[in-house]
Coordinates of C-alpha atoms and ligand atoms in Angstrom, one line a residue:
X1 CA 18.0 -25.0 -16.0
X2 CA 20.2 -25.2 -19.2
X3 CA 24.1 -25.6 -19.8
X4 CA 23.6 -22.2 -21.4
X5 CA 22.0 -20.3 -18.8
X6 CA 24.5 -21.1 -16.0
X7 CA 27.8 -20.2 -18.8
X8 CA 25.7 -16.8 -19.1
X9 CA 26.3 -13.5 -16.8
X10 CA 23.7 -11.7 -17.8
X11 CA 19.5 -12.8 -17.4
X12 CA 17.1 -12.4 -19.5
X13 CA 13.9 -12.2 -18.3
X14 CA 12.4 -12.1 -21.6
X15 CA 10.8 -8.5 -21.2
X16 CA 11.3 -5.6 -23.1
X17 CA 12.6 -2.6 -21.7
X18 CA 11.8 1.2 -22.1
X19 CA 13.9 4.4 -20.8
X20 CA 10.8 5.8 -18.5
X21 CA 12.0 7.7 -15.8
X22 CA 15.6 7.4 -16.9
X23 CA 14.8 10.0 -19.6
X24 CA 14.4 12.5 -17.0
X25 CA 18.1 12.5 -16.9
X26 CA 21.0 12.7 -14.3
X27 CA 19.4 15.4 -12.1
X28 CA 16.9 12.8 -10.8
X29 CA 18.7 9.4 -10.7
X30 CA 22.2 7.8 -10.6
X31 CA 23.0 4.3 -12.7
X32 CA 24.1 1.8 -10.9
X33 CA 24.4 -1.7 -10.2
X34 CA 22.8 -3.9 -7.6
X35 CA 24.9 -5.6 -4.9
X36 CA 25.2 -9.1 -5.0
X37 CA 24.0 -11.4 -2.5
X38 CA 25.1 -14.6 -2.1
X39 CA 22.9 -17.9 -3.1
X40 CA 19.7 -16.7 -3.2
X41 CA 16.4 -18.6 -2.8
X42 CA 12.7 -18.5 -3.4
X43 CA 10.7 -17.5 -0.8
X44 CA 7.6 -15.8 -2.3
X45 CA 5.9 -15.4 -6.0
X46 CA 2.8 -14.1 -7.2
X47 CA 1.9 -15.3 -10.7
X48 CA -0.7 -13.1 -10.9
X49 CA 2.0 -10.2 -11.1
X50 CA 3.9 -12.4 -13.6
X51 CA 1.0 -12.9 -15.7
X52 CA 1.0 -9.0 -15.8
X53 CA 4.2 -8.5 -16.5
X54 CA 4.2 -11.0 -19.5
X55 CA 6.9 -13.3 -18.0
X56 CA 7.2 -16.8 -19.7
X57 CA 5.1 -19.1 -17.9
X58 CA 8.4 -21.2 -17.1
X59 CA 10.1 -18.3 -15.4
X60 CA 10.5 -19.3 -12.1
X61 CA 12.4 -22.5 -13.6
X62 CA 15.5 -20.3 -14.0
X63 CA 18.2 -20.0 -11.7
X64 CA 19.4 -16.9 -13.8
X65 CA 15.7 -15.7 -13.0
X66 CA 16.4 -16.4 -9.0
X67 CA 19.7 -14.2 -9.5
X68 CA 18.2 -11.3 -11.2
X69 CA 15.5 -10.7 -9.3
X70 CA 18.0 -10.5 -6.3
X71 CA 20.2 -8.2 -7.9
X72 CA 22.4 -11.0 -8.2
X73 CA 22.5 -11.0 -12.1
X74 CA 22.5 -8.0 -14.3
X75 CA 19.2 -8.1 -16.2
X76 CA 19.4 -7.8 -20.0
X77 CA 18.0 -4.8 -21.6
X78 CA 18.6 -2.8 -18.6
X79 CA 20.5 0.1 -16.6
X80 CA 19.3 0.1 -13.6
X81 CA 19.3 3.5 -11.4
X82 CA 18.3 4.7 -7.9
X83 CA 16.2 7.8 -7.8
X84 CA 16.8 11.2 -5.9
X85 CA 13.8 12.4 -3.2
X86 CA 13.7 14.6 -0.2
X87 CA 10.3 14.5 2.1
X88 CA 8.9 15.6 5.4
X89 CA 9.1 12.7 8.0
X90 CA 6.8 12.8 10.8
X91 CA 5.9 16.4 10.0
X92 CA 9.4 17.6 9.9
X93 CA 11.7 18.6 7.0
X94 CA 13.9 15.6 6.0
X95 CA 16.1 17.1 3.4
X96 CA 17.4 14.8 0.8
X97 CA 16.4 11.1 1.1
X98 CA 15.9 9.2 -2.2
X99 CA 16.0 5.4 -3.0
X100 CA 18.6 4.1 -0.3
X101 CA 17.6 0.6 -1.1
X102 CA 15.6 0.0 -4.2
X103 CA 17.3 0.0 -7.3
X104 CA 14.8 0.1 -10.8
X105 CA 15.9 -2.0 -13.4
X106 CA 13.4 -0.1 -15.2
X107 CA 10.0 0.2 -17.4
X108 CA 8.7 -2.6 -19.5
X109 CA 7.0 -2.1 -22.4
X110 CA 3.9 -3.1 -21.0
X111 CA 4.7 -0.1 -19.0
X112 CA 5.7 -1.0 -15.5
X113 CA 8.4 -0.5 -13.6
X114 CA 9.9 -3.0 -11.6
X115 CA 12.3 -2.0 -8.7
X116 CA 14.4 -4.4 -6.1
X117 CA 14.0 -3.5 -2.8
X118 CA 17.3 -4.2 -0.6
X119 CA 19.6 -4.8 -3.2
X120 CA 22.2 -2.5 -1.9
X121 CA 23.4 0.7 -1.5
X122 CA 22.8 3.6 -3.4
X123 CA 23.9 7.4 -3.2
X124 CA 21.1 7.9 -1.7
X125 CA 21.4 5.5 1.0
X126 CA 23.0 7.8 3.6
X127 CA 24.2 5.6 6.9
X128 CA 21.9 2.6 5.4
X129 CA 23.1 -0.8 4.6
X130 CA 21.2 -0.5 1.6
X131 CA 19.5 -4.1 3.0
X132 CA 15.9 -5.6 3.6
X133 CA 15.0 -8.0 6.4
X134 CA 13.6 -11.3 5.6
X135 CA 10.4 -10.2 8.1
X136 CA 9.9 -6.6 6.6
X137 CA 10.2 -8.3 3.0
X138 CA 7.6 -10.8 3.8
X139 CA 5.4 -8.3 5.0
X140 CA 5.3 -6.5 1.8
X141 CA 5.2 -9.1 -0.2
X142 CA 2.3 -10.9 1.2
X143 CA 0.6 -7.1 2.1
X144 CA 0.9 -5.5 -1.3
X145 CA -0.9 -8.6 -2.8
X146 CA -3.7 -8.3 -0.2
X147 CA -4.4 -5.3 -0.7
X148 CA -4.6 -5.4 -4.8
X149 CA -7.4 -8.4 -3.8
X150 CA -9.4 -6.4 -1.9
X151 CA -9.3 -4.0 -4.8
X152 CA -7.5 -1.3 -2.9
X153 CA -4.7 0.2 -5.1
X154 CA -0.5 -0.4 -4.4
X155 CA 2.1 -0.9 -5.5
X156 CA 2.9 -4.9 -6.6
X157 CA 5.0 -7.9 -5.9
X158 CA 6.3 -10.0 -7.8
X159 CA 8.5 -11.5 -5.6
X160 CA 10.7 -12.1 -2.4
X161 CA 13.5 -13.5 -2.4
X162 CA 16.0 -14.8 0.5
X163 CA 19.6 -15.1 0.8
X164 CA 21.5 -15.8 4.3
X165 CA 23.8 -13.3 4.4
X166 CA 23.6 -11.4 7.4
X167 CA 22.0 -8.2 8.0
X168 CA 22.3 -6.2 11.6
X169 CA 19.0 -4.1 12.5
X170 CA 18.6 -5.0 16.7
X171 CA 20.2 -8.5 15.8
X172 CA 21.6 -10.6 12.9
X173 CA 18.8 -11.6 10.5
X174 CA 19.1 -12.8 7.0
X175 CA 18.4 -10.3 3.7
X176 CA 15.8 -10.7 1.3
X177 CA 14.9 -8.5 -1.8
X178 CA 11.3 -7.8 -2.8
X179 CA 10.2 -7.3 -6.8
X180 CA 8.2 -4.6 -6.5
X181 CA 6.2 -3.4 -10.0
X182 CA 4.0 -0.2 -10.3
X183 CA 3.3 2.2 -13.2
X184 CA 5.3 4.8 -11.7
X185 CA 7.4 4.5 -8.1
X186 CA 7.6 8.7 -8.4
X187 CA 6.4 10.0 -4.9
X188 CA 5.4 13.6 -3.2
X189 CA 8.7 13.8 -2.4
X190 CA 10.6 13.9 -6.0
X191 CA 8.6 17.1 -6.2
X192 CA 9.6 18.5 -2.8
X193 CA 13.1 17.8 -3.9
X194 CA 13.2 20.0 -6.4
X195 CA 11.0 22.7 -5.2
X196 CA 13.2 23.1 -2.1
X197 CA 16.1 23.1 -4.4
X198 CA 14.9 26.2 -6.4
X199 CA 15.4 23.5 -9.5
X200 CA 12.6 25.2 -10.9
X201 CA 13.5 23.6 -14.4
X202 CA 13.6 20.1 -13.5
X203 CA 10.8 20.6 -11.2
X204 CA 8.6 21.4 -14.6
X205 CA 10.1 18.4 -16.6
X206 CA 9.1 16.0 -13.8
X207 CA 5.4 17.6 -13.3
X208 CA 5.0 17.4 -17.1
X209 CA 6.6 13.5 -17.5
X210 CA 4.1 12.8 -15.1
X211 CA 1.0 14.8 -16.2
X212 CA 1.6 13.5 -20.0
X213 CA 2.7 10.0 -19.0
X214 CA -0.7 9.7 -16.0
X215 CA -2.5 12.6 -16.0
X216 CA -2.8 13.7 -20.0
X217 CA -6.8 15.0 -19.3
X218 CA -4.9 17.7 -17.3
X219 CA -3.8 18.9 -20.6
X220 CA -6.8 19.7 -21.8
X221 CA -8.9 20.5 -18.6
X222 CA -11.0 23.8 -18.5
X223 CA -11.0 23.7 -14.9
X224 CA -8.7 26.5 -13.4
X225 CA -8.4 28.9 -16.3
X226 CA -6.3 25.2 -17.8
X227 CA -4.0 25.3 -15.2
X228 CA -2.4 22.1 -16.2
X229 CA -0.6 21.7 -13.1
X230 CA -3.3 22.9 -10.8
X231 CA -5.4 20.1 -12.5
X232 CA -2.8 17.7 -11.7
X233 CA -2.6 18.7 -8.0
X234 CA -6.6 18.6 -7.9
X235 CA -6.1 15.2 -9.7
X236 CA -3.5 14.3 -7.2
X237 CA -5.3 15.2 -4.1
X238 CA -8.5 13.3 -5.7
X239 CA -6.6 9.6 -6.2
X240 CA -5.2 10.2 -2.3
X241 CA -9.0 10.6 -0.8
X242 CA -9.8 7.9 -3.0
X243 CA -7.4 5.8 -1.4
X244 CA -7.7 7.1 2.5
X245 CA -11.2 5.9 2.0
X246 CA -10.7 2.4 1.5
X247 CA -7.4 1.8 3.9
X248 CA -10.5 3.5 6.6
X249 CA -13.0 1.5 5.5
X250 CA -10.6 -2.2 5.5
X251 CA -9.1 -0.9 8.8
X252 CA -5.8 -0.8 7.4
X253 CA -3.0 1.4 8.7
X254 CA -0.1 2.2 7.0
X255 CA 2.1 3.7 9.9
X256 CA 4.5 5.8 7.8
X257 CA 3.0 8.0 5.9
X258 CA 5.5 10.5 5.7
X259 CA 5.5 12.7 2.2
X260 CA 8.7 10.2 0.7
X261 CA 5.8 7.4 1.5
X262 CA 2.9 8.7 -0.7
X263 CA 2.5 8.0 -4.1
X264 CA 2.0 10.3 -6.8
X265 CA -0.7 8.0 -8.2
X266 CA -2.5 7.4 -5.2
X267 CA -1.0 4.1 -4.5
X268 CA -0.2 2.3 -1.3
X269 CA 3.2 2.1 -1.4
X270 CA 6.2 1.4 1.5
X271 CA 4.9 -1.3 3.3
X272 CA 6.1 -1.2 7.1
X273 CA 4.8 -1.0 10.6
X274 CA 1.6 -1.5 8.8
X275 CA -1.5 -3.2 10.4
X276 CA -4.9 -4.5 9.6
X277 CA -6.6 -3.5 12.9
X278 CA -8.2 -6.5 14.7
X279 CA -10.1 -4.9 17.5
X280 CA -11.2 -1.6 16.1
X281 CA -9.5 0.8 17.9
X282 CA -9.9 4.8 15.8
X283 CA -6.2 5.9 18.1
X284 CA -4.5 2.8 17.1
X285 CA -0.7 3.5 16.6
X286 CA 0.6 0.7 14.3
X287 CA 4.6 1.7 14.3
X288 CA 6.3 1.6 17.7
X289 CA 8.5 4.4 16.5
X290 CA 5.5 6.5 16.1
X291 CA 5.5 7.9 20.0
X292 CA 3.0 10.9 19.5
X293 CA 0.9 8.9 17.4
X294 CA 0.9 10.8 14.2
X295 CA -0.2 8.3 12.2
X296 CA -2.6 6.8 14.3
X297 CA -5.4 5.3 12.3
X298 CA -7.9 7.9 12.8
X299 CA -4.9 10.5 11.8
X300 CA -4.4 9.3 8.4
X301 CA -7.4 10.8 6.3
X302 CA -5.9 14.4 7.8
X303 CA -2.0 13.2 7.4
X304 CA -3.2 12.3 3.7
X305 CA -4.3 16.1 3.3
X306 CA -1.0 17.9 5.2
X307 CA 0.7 15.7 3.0
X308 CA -0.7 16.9 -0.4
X309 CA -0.5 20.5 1.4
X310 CA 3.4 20.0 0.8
X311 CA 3.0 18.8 -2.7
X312 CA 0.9 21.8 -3.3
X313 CA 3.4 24.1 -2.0
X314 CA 6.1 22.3 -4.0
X315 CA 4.1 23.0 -7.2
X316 CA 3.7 26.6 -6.4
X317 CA 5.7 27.6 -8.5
X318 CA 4.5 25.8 -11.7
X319 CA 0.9 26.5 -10.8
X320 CA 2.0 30.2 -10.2
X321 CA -0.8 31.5 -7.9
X322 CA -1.2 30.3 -3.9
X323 CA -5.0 30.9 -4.2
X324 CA -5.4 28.5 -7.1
X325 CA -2.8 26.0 -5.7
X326 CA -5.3 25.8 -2.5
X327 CA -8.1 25.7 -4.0
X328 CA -6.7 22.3 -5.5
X329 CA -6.9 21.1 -2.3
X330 CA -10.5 21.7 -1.6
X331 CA -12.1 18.8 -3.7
X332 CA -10.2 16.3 -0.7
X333 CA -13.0 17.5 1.6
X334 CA -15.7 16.2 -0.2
X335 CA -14.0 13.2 -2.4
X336 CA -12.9 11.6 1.2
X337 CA -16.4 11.7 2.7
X338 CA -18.3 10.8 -0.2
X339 CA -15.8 7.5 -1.0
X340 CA -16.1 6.6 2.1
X341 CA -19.5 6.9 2.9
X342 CA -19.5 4.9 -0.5
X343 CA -17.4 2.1 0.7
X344 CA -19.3 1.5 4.3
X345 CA -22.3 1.6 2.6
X346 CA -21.1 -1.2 0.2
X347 CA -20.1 -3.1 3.7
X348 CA -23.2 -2.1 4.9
X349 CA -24.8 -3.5 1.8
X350 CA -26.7 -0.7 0.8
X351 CA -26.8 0.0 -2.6
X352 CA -28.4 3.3 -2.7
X353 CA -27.9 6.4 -0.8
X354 CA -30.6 8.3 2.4
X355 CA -29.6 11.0 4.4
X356 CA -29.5 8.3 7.5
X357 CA -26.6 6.7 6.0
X358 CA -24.0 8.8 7.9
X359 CA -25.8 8.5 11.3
X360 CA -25.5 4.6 10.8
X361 CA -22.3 4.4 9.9
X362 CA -21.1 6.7 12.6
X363 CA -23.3 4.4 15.2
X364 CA -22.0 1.3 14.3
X365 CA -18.1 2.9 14.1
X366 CA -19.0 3.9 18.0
X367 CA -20.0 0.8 19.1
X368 CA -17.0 -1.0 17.5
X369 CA -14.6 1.7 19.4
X370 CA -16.7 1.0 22.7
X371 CA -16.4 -2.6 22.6
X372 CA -13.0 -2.7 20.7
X373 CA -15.0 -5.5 18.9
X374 CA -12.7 -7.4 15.9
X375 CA -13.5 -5.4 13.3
X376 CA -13.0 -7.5 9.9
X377 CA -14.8 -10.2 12.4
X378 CA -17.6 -8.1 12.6
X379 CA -18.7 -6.9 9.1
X380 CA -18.2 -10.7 8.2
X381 CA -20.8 -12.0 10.9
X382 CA -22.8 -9.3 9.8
X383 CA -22.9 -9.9 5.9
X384 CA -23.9 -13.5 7.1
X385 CA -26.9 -12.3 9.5
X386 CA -28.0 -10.5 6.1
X387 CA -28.1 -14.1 4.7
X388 CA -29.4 -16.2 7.2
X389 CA -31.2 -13.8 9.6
X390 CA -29.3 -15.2 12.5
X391 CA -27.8 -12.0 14.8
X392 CA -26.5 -14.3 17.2
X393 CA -23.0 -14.7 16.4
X394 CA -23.0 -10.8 15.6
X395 CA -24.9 -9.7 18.8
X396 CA -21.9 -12.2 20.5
X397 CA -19.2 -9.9 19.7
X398 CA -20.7 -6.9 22.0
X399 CA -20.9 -6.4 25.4
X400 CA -23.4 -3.5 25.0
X401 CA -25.9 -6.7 24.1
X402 CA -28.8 -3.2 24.0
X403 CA -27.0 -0.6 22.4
X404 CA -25.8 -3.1 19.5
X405 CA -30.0 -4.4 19.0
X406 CA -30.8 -0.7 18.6
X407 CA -28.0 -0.4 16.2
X408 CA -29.4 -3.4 14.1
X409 CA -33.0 -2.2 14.3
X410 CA -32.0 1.0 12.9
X411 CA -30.2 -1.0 10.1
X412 CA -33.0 -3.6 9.3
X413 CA -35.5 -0.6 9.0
X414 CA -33.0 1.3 6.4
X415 CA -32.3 -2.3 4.7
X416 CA -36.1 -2.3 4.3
X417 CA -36.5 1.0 2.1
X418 CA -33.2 -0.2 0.2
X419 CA -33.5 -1.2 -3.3
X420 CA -31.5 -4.2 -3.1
X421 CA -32.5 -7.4 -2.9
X422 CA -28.8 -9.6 -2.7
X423 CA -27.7 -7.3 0.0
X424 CA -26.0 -10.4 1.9
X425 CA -23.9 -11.1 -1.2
X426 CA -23.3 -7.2 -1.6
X427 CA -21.7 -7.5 1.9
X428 CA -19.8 -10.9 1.5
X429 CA -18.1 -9.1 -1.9
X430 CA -17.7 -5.7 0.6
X431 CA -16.3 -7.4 3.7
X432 CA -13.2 -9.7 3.4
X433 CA -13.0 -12.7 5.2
X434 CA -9.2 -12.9 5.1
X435 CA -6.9 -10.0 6.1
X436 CA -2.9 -9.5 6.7
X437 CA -2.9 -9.8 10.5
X438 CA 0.0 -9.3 11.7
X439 CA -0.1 -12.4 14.0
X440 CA -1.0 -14.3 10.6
X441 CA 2.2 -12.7 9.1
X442 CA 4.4 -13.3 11.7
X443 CA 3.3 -16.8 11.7
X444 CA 4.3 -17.0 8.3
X445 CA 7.9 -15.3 8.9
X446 CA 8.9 -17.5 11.6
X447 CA 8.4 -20.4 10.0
X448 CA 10.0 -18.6 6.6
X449 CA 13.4 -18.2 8.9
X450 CA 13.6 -22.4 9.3
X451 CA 12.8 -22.6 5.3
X452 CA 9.3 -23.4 5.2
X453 CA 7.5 -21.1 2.7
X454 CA 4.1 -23.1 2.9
X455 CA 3.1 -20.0 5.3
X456 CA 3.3 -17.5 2.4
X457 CA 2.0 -19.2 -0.1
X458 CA -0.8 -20.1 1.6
X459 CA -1.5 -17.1 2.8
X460 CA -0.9 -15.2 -0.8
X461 CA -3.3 -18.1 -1.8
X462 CA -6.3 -16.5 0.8
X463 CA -5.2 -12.7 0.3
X464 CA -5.5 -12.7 -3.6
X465 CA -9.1 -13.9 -2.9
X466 CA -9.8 -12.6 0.3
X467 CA -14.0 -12.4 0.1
X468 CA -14.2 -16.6 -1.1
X469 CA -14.8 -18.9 1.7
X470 CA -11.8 -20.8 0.9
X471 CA -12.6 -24.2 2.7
X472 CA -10.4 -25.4 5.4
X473 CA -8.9 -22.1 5.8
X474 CA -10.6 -20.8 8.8
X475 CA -8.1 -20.7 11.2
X476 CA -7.1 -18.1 9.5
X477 CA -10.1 -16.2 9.9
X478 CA -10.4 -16.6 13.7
X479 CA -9.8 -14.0 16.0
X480 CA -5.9 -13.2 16.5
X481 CA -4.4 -14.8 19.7
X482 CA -3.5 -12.8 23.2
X483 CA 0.5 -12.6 22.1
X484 CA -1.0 -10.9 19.0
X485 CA -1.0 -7.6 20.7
X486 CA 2.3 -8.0 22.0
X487 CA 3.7 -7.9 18.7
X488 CA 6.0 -4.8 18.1
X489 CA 6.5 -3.3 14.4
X490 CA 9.0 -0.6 14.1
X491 CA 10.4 1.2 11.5
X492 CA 13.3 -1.0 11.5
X493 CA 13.2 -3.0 8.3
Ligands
AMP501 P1 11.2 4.5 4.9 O1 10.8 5.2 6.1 O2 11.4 3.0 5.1 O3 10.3 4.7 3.8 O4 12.7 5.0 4.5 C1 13.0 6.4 4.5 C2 14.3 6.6 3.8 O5 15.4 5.8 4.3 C3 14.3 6.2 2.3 O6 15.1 7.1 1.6 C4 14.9 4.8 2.3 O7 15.5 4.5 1.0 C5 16.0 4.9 3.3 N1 16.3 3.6 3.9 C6 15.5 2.9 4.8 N2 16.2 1.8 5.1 C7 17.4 1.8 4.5 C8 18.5 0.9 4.5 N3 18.6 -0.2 5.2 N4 19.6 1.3 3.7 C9 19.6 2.4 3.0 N5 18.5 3.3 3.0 C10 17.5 3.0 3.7
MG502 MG1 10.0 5.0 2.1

């Protein structure tokens, strides 16, 4: 670190910055600073977001870089702001919510936004402390990189960092402030906002900064008479099954999805109480706060569609007719089969399509429920047996020894009229080896509370490439221990 760098108050991260949302004007966001926290450290990075972002390929080297990125320092170029969002929490009307603890510095040129999570409080942050836990921090962190390598799309991290001022959830724990970077943070909930507001005028200028800034073919669609904002809801909806389809088909739930928690682009975004199921269980309830099981993994391709139900009715009155607006909807039912249909089959290594498809997929998700068998565990062992022939460490994770051997006949005998020859290398590509369990994470936190980071690098180091092999790494891959399932996730973060 220079002489100069330390004299200055202000970093520069070496980015240019853009107005992006801040153009929308007052109505939708307040400027303001971030609070400081005291002596911050590293505790996670992720080059591959700084690559992305164009940083200097020195810039973790700065202390300046440390501050900024926990709101510590202003950042140059920048006037940060905290957005304005209302939502429907587990199925009931929240009212006004809104970023209570992520502050944007803003867009880059290279068009992303990056926000700090837990950098203090906003207007918006109601009886919050405006803070992030260490844990909860970590778990995004390492989570949002996991799931942009399997391909499945989120919201980024840049990075996390720590600091040991105290913050009190159950108990004193230390804060910590995740970079987060997306295209756009704008959820279903800006537009409930305004729609439940009767701000009919600012509802329009948000639909059309987003429709011209990531949807512009809904400009010029024929589809509903050219209903630009119809086309944008159909879009919309379209992105969300996209998405449902792969957090089904990884066995990933989210546990939150409340409307504030979905993402107008169809990106995973508001890592909590999430969970990679181990053994697959369709009623699993990730988030101990979630009593009537809501969100339960099975729930979420439904949840997905109430949710974009409320967006629809909060661009009612832009799209102008309630017929139209529902008919919107409709391509959910068929985009959410169909993708994930698509993904099993690309787990089940099958590169074309037969009418059979469904009936195998549906057998094999049955016998996985009766046996609760470790579902990444599984589709691994399998994707093997399609290399080596050898069912045995596959037919070892059932108990129903017969039902499973009827299963696999089945599959062989549709493997047989498939076109593809590499199917085992189909289904190593299809089925990761590595996944964010949440023993694996917790691991990683515990050891992050004493100052050892090792745990999160290594595991960002296996998550950003979670199909390799990745030699030496297998204890990671095992099945999760018995205390794993006495691990309690809440929405307390
Ligand atoms: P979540 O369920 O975590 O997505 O949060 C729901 C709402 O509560 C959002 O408006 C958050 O900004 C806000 N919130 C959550 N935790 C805090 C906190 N510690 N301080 C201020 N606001 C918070
Ligand atoms: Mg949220």
């Amino acid at each position: 670190m220079s002489l100069l760098a330390e004299d200055t108050d202000v970093a520069d991260l070496g980015l240019r910055w853009k107005p992006g949302f801040a153009a929308l004007g007052p109505a939708f966001l307040t400027h303001l600073r971030p609070t400081p926290l005291p002596d911050p450290y590293w505790v996670g990075h992720s080059e591959s977001v700084a690559r992305e972002l164009g940083l200097p390929a020195d810039w973790r080297q700065s202390d300046t870089t440390l501050a900024a990125l926990t709101g510590t320092l202003p950042v140059a170029g920048t006037n940060p702001f905290a957005t304005v969002y209302s939502g429907h929490q587990f199925g009931v009307w929240a009212g006004q919510l809104g970023d209570g603890r992520a502050i944007m510095l803003g867009e880059t040129e290279g068009e992303l936004e990056v926000q700090l999570k837990g950098a203090g409080r906003t207007p918006y942050s109601r009886g919050g402390d405006g803070r992030a836990v260490l844990r909860s921090s970590i778990r995004e962190f390492l989570c949002s990189e996991a799931m942009h390598g399997l391909g499945i799309p989120t919201t980024r991290a840049l990075s996390v960092t720590g600091s040991d001022a105290r913050v009190y959830r159950e108990a004193p724990e230390s804060a910590a402030v995740v970079a987060r970077v997306a295209p756009s943070f704008i959820r279903f909930g800006h537009f409930e906002h305004f729609a439940a507001n009767q701000r009919e005028d600012e509802l329009r200028a948000l639909a059309d900064y987003v429709i011209d800034r990531y949807y512009p073919a809904c400009r010029t669609t024929e589809r509903f008479n050219g209903n630009a904002y119809a086309a944008f809801l159909e879009a919309v909806s379209e992105r969300t099954a996209a998405l449902l389809a792969q957090w089904q088909a990884v066995g990933f739930c989210h546990g939150v999805m409340n409307t504030d928690n979905m993402s107008i682009l169809g990106l995973t975004i508001d890592y909590g109480p999430f969970q990679f199921l181990d053994g697959f269980d369709p009623r699993h309830i990730c988030n101990h706060s979630d009593t009537s099981g809501r969100y339960a993994f099975n729930q979420q391709p439904n949840v997905a569609y109430w949710n974009l139900f409320c967006l629809a009715q909060a661009l009612l009155p832009l799209i102008g007719d309630q017929e139209v607006a529902v008919a919107a909807l409709e391509s959910y039912k068929t985009v959410f089969p169909n993708a994930f249909e698509a993904r099993m089959r690309a787990k089940l290594g099958l590169a074309d399509a037969a009418e059979s498809d469904r009936a195998l997929i549906e057998g094999v998700l049955k016998l996985l429920a009766a046996g609760k068998v470790d579902y990444t565990i599984f589709w691994r062992r399998l994707s093997h047996y399609m290399a080596d022939s050898n069912a045995e460490p596959v037919r070892d994770l059932f108990l129903d020894r017969a039902g499973f051997d009827t299963w696999l006949l089945s599959f062989s005998e549709r493997h047989a009229q498939s076109v593809r020859a590499d199917a085992g290398r189909l289904m190593l590509q299809s089925n990761p080896k590595y996944v964010l369990r949440n023993h694996l994470g917790q691991q990683a936190i515990e050891a992050a509370a004493q100052k050892d980071f090792s745990g999160v690098a290594t595991l960002l180091t296996l998550l950003q490439t979670p199909c390799e092999e990745h030699p030496g790494a297998d204890a990671y891959a095992g099945f999760p221990p018995d205390w794993a399932s006495t691990i309690e996730i809440s929405c307390s973060s």
